[in-house]
Coordinates of N, CA and C in Angstrom, one line a residue:
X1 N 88.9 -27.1 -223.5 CA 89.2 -27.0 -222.0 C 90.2 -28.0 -221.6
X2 N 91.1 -27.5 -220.7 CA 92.2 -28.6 -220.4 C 91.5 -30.0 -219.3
X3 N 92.0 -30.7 -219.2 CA 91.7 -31.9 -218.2 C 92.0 -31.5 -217.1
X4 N 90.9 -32.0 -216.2 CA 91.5 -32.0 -215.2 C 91.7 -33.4 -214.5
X5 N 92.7 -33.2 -213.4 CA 92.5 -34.7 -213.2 C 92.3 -34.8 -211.5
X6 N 90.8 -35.1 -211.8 CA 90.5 -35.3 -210.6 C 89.7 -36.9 -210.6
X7 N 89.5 -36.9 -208.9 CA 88.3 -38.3 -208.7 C 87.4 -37.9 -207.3
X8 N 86.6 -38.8 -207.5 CA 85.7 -38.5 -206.5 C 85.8 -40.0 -206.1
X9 N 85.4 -40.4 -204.8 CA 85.4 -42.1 -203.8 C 84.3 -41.7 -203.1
X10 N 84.0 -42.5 -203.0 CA 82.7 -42.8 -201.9 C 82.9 -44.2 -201.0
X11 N 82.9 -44.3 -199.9 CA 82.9 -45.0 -198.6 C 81.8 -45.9 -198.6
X12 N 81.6 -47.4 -198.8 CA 80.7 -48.1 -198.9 C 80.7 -49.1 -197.8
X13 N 79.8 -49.6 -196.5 CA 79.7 -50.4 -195.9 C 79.0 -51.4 -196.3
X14 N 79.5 -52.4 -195.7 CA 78.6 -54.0 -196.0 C 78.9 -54.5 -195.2
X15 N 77.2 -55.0 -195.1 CA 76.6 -55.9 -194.2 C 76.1 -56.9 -194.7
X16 N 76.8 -57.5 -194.4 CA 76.2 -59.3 -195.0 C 76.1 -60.1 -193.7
X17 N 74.8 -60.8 -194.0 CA 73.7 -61.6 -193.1 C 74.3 -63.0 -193.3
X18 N 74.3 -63.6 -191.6 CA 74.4 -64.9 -191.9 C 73.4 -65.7 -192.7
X19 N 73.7 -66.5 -193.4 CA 73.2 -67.2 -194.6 C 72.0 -68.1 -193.5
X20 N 70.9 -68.7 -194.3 CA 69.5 -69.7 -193.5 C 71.0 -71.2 -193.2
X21 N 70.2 -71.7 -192.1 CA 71.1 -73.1 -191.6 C 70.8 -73.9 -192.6
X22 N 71.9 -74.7 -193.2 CA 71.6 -75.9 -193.7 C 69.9 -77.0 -193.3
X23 N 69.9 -77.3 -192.2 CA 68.8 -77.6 -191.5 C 69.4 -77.7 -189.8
X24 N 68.3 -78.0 -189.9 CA 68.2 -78.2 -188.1 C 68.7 -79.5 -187.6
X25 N 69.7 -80.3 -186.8 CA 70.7 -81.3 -186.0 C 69.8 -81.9 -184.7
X26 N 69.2 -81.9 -184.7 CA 68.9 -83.0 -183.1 C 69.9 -83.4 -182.6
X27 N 70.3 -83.1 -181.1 CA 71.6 -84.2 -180.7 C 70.7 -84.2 -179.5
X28 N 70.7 -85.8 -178.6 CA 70.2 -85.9 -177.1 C 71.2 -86.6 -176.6
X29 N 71.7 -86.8 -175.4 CA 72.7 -87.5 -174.4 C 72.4 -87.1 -172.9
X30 N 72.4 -88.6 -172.4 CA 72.4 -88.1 -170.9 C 74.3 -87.1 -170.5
X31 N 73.9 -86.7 -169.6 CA 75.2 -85.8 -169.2 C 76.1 -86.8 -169.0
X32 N 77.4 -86.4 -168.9 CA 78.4 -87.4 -168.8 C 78.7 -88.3 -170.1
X33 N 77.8 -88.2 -171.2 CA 78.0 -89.3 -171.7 C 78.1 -88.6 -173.2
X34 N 78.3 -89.1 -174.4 CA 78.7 -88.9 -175.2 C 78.0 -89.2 -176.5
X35 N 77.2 -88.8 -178.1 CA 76.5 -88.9 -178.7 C 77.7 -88.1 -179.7
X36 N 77.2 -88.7 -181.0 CA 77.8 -87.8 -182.1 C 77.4 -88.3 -183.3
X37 N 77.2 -87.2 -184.6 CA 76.8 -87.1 -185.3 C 77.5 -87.0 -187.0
X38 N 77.3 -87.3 -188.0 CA 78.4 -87.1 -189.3 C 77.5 -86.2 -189.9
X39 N 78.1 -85.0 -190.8 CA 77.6 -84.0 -191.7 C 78.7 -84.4 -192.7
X40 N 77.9 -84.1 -194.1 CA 78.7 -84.3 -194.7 C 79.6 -83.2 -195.6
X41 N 80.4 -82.6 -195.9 CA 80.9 -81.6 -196.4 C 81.5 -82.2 -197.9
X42 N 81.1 -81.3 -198.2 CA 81.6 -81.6 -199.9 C 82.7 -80.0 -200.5
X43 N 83.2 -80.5 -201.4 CA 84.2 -79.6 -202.3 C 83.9 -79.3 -203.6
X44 N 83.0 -78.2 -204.4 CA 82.8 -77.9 -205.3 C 84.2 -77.6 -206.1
X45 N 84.9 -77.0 -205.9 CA 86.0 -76.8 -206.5 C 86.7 -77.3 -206.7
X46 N 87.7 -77.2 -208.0 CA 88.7 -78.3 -208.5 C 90.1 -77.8 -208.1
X47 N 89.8 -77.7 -206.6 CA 91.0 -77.1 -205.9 C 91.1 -78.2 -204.3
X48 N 92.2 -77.8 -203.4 CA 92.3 -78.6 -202.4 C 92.0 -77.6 -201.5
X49 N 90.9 -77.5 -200.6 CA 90.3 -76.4 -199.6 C 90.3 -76.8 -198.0
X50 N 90.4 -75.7 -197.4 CA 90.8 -76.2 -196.1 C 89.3 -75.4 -195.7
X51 N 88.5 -75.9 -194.7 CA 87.4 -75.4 -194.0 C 87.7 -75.1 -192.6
X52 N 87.6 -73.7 -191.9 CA 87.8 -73.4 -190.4 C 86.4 -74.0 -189.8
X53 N 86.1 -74.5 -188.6 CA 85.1 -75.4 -188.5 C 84.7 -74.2 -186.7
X54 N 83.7 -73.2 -186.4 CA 83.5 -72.9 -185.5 C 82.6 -73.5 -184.8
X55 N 82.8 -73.9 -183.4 CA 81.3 -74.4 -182.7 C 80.5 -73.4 -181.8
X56 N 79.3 -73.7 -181.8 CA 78.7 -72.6 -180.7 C 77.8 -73.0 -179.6
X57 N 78.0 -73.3 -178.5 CA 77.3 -74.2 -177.5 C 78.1 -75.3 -176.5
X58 N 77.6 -75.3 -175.4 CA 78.0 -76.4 -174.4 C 78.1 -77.7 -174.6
X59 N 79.7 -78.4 -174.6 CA 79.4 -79.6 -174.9 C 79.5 -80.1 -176.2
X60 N 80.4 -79.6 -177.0 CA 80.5 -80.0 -178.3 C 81.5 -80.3 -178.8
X61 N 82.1 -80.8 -179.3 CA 83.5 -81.1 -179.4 C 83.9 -81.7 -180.9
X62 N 84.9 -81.0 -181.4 CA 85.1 -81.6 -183.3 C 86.5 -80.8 -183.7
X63 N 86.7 -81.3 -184.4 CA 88.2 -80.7 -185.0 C 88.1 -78.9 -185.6
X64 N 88.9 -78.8 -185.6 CA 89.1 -77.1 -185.8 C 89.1 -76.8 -187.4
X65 N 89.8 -77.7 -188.0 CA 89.5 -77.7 -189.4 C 89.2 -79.1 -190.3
X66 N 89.0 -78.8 -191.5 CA 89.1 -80.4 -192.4 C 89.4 -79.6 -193.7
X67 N 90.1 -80.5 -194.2 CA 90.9 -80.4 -196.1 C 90.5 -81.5 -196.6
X68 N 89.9 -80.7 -197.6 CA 88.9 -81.5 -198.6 C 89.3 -81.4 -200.1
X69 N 89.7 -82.8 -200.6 CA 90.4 -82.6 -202.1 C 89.5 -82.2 -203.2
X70 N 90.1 -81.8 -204.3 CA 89.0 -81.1 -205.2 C 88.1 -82.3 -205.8
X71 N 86.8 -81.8 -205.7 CA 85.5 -82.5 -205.6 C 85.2 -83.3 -205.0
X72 N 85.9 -83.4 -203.9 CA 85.5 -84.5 -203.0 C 84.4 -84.1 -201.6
X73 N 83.6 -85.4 -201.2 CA 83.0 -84.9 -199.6 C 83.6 -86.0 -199.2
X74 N 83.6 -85.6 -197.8 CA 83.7 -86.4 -196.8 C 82.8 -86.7 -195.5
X75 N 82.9 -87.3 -194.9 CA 81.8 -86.9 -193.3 C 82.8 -86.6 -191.8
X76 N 82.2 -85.8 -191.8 CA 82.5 -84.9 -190.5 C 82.0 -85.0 -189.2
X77 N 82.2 -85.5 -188.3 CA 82.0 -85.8 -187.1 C 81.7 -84.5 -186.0
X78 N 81.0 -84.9 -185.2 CA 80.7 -83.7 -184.4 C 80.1 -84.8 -183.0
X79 N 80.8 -84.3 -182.1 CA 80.4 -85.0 -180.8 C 79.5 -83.9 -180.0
X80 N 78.7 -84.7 -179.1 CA 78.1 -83.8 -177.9 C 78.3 -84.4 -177.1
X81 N 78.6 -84.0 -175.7 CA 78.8 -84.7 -174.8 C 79.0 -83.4 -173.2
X82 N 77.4 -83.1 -172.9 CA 77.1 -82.7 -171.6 C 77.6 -82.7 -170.2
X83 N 77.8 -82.0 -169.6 CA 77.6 -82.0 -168.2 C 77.0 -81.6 -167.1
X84 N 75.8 -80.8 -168.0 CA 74.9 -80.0 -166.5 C 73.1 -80.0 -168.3
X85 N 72.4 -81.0 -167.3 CA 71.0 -81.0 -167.5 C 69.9 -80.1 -168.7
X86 N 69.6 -80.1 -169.5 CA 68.7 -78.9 -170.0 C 68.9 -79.1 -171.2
X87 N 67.8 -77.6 -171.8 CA 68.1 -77.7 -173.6 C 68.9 -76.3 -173.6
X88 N 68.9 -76.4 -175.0 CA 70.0 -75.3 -175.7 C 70.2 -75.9 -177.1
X89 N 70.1 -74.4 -177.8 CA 70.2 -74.0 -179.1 C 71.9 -73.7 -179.5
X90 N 72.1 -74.6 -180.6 CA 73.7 -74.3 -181.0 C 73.9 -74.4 -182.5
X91 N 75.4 -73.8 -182.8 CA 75.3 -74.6 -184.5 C 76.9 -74.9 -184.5
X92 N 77.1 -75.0 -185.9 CA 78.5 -75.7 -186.1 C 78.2 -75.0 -187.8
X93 N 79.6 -74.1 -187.7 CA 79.8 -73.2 -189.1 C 81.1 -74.3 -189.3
X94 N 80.9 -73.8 -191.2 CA 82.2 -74.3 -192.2 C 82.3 -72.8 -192.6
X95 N 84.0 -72.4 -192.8 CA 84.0 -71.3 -193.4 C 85.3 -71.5 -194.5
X96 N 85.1 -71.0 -195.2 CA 86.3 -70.7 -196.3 C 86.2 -70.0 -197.4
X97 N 87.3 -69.0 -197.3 CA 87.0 -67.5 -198.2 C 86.4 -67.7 -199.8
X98 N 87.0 -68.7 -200.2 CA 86.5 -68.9 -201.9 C 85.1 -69.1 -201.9
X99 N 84.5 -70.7 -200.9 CA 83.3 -70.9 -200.9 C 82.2 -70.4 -200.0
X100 N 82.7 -69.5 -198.8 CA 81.9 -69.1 -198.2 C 81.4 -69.6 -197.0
X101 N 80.6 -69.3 -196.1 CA 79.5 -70.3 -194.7 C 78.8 -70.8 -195.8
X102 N 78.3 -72.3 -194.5 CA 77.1 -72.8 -194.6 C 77.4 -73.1 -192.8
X103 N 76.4 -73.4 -192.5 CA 76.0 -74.0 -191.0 C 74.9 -74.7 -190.8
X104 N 74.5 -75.6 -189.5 CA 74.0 -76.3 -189.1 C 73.3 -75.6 -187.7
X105 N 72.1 -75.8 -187.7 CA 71.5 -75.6 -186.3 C 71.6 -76.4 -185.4
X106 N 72.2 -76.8 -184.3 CA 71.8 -78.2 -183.6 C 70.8 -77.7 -182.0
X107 N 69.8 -78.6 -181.9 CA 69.1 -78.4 -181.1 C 69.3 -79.3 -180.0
X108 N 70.1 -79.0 -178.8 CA 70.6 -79.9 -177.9 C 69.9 -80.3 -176.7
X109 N 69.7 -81.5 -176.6 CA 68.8 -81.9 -175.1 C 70.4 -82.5 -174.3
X110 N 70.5 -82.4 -173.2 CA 71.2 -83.2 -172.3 C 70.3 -83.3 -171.1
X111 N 70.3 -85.0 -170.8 CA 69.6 -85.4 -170.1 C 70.1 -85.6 -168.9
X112 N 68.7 -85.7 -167.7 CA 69.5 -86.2 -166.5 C 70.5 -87.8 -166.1
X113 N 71.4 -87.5 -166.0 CA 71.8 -89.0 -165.8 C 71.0 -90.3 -165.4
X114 N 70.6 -91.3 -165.6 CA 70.4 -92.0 -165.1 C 71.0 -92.8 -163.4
X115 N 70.4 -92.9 -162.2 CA 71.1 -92.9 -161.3 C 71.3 -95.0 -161.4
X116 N 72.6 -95.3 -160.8 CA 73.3 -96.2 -160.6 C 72.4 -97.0 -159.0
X117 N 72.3 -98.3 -159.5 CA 71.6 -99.0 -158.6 C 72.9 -100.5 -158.9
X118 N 73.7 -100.4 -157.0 CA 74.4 -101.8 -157.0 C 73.7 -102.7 -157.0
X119 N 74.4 -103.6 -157.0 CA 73.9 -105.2 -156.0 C 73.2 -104.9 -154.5
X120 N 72.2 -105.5 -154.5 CA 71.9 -105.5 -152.9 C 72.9 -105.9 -152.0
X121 N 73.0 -105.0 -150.9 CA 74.0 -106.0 -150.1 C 73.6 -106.5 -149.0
X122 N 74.1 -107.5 -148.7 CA 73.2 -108.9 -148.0 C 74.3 -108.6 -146.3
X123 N 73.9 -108.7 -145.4 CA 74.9 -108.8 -144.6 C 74.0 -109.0 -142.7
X124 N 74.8 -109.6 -142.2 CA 74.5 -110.3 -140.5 C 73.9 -109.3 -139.6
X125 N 73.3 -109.2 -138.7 CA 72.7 -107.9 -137.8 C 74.0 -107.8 -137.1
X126 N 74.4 -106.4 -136.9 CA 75.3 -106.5 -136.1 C 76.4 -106.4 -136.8
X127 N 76.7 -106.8 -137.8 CA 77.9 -106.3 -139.0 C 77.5 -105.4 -139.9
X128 N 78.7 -105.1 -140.9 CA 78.5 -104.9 -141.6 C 79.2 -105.2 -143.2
X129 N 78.5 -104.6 -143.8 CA 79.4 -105.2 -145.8 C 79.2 -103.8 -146.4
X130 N 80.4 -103.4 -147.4 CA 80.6 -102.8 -148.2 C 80.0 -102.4 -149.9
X131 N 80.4 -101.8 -150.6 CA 80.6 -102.2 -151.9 C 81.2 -100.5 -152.5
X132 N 81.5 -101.1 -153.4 CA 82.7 -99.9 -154.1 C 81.8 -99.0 -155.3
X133 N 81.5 -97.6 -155.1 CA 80.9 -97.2 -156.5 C 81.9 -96.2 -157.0
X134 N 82.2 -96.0 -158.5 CA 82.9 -95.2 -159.3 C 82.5 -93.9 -159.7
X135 N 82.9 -92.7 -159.4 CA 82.5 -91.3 -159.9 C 84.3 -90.9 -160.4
X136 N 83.8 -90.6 -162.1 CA 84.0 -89.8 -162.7 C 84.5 -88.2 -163.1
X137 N 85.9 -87.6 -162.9 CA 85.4 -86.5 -163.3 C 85.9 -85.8 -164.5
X138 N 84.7 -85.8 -165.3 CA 85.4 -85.2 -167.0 C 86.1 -83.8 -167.2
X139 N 86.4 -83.1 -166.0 CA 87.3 -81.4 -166.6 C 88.3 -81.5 -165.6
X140 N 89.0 -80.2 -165.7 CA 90.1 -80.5 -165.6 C 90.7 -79.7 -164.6
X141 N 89.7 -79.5 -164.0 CA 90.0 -78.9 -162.7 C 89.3 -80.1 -161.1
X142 N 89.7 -79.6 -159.8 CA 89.3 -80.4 -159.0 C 88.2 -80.5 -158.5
X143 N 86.9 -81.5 -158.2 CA 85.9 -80.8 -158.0 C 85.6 -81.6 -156.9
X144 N 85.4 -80.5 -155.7 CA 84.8 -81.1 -154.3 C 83.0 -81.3 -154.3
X145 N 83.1 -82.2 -153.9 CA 81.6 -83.0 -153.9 C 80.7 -82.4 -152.9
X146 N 79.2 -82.4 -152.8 CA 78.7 -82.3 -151.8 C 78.0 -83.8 -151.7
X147 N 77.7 -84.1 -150.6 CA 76.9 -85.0 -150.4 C 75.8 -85.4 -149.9
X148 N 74.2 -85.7 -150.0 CA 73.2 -86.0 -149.6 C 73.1 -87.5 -149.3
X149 N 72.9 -87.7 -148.5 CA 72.1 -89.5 -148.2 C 70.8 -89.5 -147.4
X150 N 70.0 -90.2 -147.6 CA 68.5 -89.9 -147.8 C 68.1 -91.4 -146.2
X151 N 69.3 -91.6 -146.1 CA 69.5 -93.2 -144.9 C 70.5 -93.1 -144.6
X152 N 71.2 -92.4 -143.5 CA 72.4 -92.5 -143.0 C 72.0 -93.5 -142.1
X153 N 71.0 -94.1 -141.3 CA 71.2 -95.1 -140.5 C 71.8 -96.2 -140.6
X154 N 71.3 -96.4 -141.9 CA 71.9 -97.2 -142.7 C 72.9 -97.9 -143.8
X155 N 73.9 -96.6 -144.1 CA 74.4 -96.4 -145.2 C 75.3 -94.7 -145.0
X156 N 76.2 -95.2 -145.6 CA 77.1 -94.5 -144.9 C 78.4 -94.3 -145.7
X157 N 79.1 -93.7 -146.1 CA 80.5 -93.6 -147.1 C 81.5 -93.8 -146.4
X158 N 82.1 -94.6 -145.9 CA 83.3 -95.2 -145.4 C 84.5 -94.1 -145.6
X159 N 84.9 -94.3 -146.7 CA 86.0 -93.8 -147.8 C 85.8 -93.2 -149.1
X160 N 86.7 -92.0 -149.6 CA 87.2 -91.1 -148.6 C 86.3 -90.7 -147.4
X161 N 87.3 -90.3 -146.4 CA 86.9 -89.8 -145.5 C 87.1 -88.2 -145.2
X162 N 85.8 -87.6 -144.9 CA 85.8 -85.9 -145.0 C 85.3 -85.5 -146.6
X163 N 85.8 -84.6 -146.5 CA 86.0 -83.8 -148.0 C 85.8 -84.9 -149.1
X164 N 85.0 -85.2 -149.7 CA 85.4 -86.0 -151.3 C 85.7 -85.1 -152.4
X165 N 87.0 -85.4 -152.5 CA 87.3 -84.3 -153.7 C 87.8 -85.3 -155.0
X166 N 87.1 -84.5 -156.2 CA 87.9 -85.6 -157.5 C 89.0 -84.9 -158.2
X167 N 89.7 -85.7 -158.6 CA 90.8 -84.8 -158.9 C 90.5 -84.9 -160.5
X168 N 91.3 -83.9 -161.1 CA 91.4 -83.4 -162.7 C 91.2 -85.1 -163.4
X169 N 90.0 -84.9 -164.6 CA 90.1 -85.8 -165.3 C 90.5 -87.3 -164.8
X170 N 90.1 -87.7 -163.6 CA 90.0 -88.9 -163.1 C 88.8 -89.4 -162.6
X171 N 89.2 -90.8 -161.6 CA 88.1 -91.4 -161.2 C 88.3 -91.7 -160.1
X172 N 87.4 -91.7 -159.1 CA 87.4 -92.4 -157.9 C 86.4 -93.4 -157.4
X173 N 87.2 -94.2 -156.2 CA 86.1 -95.1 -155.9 C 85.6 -94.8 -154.5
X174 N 84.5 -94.8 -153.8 CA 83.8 -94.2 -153.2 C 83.0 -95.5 -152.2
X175 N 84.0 -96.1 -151.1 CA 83.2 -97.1 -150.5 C 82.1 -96.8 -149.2
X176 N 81.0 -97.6 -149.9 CA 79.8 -97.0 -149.3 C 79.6 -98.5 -148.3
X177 N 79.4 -98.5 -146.7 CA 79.0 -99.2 -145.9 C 78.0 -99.3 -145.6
X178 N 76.9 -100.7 -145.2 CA 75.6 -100.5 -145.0 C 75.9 -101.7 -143.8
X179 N 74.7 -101.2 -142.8 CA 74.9 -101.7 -141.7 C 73.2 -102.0 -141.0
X180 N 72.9 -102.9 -141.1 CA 71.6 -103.5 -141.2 C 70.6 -103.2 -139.8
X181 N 69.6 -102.7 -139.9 CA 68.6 -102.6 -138.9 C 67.4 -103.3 -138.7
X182 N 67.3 -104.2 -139.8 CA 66.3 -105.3 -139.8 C 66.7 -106.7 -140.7
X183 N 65.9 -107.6 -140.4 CA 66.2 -108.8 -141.2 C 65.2 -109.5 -141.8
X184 N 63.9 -108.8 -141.4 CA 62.7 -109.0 -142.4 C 62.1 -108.3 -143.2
X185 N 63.4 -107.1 -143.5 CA 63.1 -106.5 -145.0 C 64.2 -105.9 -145.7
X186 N 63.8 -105.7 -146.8 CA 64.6 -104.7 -147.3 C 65.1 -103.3 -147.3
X187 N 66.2 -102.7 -147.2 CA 66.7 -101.4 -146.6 C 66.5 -100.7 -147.7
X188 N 66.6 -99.0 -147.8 CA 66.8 -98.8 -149.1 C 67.7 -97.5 -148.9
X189 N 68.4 -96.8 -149.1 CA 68.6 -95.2 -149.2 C 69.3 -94.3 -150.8
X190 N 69.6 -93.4 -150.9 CA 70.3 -92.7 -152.1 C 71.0 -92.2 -151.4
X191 N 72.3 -91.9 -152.0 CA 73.1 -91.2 -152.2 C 73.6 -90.5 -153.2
X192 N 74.0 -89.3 -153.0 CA 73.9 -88.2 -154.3 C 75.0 -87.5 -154.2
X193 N 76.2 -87.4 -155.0 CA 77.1 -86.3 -154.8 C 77.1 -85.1 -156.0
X194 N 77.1 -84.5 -156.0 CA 76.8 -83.1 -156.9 C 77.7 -82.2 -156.9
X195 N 78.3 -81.4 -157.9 CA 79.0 -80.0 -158.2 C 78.0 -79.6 -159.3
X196 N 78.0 -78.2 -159.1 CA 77.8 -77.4 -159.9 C 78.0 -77.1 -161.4
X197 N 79.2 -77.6 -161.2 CA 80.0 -77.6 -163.3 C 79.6 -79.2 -163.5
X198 N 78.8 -79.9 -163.1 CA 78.3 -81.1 -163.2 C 77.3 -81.5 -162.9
X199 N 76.6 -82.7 -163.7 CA 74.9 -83.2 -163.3 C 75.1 -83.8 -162.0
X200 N 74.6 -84.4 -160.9 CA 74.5 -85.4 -160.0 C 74.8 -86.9 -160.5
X201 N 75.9 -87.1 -159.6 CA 75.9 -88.9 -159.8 C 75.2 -89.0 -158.4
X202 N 74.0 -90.1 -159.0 CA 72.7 -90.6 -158.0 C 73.4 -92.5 -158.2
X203 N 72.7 -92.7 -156.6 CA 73.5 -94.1 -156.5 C 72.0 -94.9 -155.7
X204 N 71.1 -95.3 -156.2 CA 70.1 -96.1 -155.2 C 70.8 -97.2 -154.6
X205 N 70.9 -97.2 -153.3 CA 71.5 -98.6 -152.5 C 70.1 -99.5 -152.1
X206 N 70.9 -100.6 -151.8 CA 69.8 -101.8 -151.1 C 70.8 -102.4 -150.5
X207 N 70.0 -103.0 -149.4 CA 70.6 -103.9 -148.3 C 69.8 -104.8 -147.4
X208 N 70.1 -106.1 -147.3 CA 69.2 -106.8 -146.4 C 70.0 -107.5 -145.7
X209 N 69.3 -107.3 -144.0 CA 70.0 -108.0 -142.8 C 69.8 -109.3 -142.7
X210 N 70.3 -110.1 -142.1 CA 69.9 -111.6 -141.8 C 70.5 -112.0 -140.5
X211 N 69.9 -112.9 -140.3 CA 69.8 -113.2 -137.9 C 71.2 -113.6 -138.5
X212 N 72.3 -113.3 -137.1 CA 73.5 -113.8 -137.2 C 73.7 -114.9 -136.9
X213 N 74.7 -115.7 -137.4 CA 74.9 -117.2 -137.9 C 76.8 -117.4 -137.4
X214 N 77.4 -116.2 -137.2 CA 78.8 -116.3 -136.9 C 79.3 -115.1 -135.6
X215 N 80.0 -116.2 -135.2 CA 80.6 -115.0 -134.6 C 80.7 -114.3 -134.3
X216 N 81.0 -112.6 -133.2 CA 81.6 -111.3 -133.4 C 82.8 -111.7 -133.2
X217 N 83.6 -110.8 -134.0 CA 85.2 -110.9 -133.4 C 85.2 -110.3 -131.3
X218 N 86.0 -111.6 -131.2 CA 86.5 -111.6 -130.0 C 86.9 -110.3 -129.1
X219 N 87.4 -110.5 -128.1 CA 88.6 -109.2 -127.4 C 89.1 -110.1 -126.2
X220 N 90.1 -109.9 -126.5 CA 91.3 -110.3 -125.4 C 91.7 -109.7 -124.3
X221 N 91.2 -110.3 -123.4 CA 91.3 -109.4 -121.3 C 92.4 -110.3 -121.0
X222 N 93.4 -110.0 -120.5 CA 94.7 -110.0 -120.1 C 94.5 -109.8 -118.5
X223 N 95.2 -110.6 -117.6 CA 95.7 -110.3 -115.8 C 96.2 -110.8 -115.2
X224 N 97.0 -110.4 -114.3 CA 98.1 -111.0 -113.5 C 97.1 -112.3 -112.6
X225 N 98.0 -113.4 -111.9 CA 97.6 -114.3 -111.7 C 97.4 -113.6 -110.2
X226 N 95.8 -113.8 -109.5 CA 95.4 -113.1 -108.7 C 95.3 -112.0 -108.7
X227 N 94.8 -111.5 -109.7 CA 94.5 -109.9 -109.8 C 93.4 -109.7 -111.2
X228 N 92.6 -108.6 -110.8 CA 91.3 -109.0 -112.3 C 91.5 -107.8 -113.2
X229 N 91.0 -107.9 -114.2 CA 90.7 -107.0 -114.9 C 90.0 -106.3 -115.8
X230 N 89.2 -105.8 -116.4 CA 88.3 -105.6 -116.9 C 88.2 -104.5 -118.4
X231 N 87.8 -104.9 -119.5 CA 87.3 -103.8 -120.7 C 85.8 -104.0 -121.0
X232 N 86.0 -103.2 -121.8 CA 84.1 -102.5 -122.5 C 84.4 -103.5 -123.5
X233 N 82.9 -104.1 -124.0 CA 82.8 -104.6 -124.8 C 81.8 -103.7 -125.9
X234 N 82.3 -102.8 -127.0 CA 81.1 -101.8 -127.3 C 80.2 -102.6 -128.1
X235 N 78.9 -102.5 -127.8 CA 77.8 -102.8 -128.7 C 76.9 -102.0 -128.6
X236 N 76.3 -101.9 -130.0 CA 75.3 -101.1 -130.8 C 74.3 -101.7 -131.2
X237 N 73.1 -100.9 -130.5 CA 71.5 -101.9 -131.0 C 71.5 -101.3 -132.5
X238 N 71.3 -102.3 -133.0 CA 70.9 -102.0 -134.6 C 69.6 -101.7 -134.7
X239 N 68.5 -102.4 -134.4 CA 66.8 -102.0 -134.3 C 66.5 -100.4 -134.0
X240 N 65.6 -99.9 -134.3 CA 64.9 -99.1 -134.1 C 64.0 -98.6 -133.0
X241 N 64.5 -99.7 -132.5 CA 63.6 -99.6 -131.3 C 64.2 -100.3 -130.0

């Protein structure tokens, strides 16, 4: 019988399953703040391999690749560094066609910030004193503030004035005035500014009045000789009562 020459193909799909994690990563950090970790990657082959490095989750941050000489490891860094409260499940893949995945689970807490308590500020009935607090903003867009104070009676943001907006990737300083209503105790209030794409910076104030011992600044009434004249002197009861 002659040959014939034929063939027959068949269409084969594949499905291949991501591989079990290396193990499981713990990472905790309050928001704003920064934590990081080394894995170590190694090179079975007696070649020089480049590994694409993917991350998966909020707040992670690590190089895109690492080249690894033949048989060598190295350690690999992996930062976390939050900005909005909670947990979450993430991992961090190695990929490279000769040797394949491996990955890491990481189990991420980001905590609430810790809130910022100044110096008490000490100041006369009747006056007032300052102090300067710092907010941060880590992205790179502008972010307008909202603000809560828990004692405006006594405490109060000076500067900026209106709107507090932070601009990209900077810092501002945020002067907070307190203006005393007693002098036989201690004052207390919070202030809180908050965005959305960010945790709360929390600020506990203190302030204590003391009986005045100097001065008010003056004011100068001016008048023709035989003729009177008169201004307001403005004063403010600081008491409660």
């Amino acid at each position: 019988a002659a040959a014939v020459d034929a063939y027959v193909w068949y269409t084969v799909d594949l499905f291949v399953e991501k591989p079990n994690p290396e193990r499981t990563i713990p990472l905790e950090c309050a928001v704003r703040k920064a934590v990081s970790c080394e894995i170590n990657i190694g090179n079975p082959l007696d070649e020089v391999v480049e590994f694409e490095i993917v991350c998966e989750g909020e707040g992670l941050i690590a190089d895109p690749t690492i080249m690894l000489a033949p048989r060598e490891t190295l350690g690999f860094e992996l930062i976390f560094s939050p900005l909005v409260a909670g947990k979450a499940m993430g991992a961090i893949s190695f990929l490279n066609p000769q040797i394949g995945q491996f990955w890491y689970e990481l189990d991420m807490t980001a905590l609430t910030a810790q809130p910022e308590s100044p110096p008490t500020l000490e100041c006369e009935i009747g006056k007032v004193s300052s102090c300067v607090v710092l907010v941060e903003n880590p992205l790179g867009d502008d972010l307008p503030l909202a603000v809560t104070n828990s004692n405006s009676r006594n405490f109060t943001i000076r500067s900026p004035i209106g709107q507090i907006v932070l601009p990209p990737y900077s810092s501002l300083e945020v002067e907070v005035q307190y203006s005393p209503s007693s002098f036989t105790e201690v004052e207390s209030g919070t202030i809180e500014l908050r965005h959305p794409a960010t945790g709360p910076w929390v600020f506990n104030l203190t302030g204590q009045g003391t009986e005045p011992s100097t001065p008010l600044a003056g004011i100068d009434v001016r008048a023709n000789i035989d003729d009177t004249a008169q201004t307001v002197y403005p004063f403010r009861n600081p008491f409660s009562f």
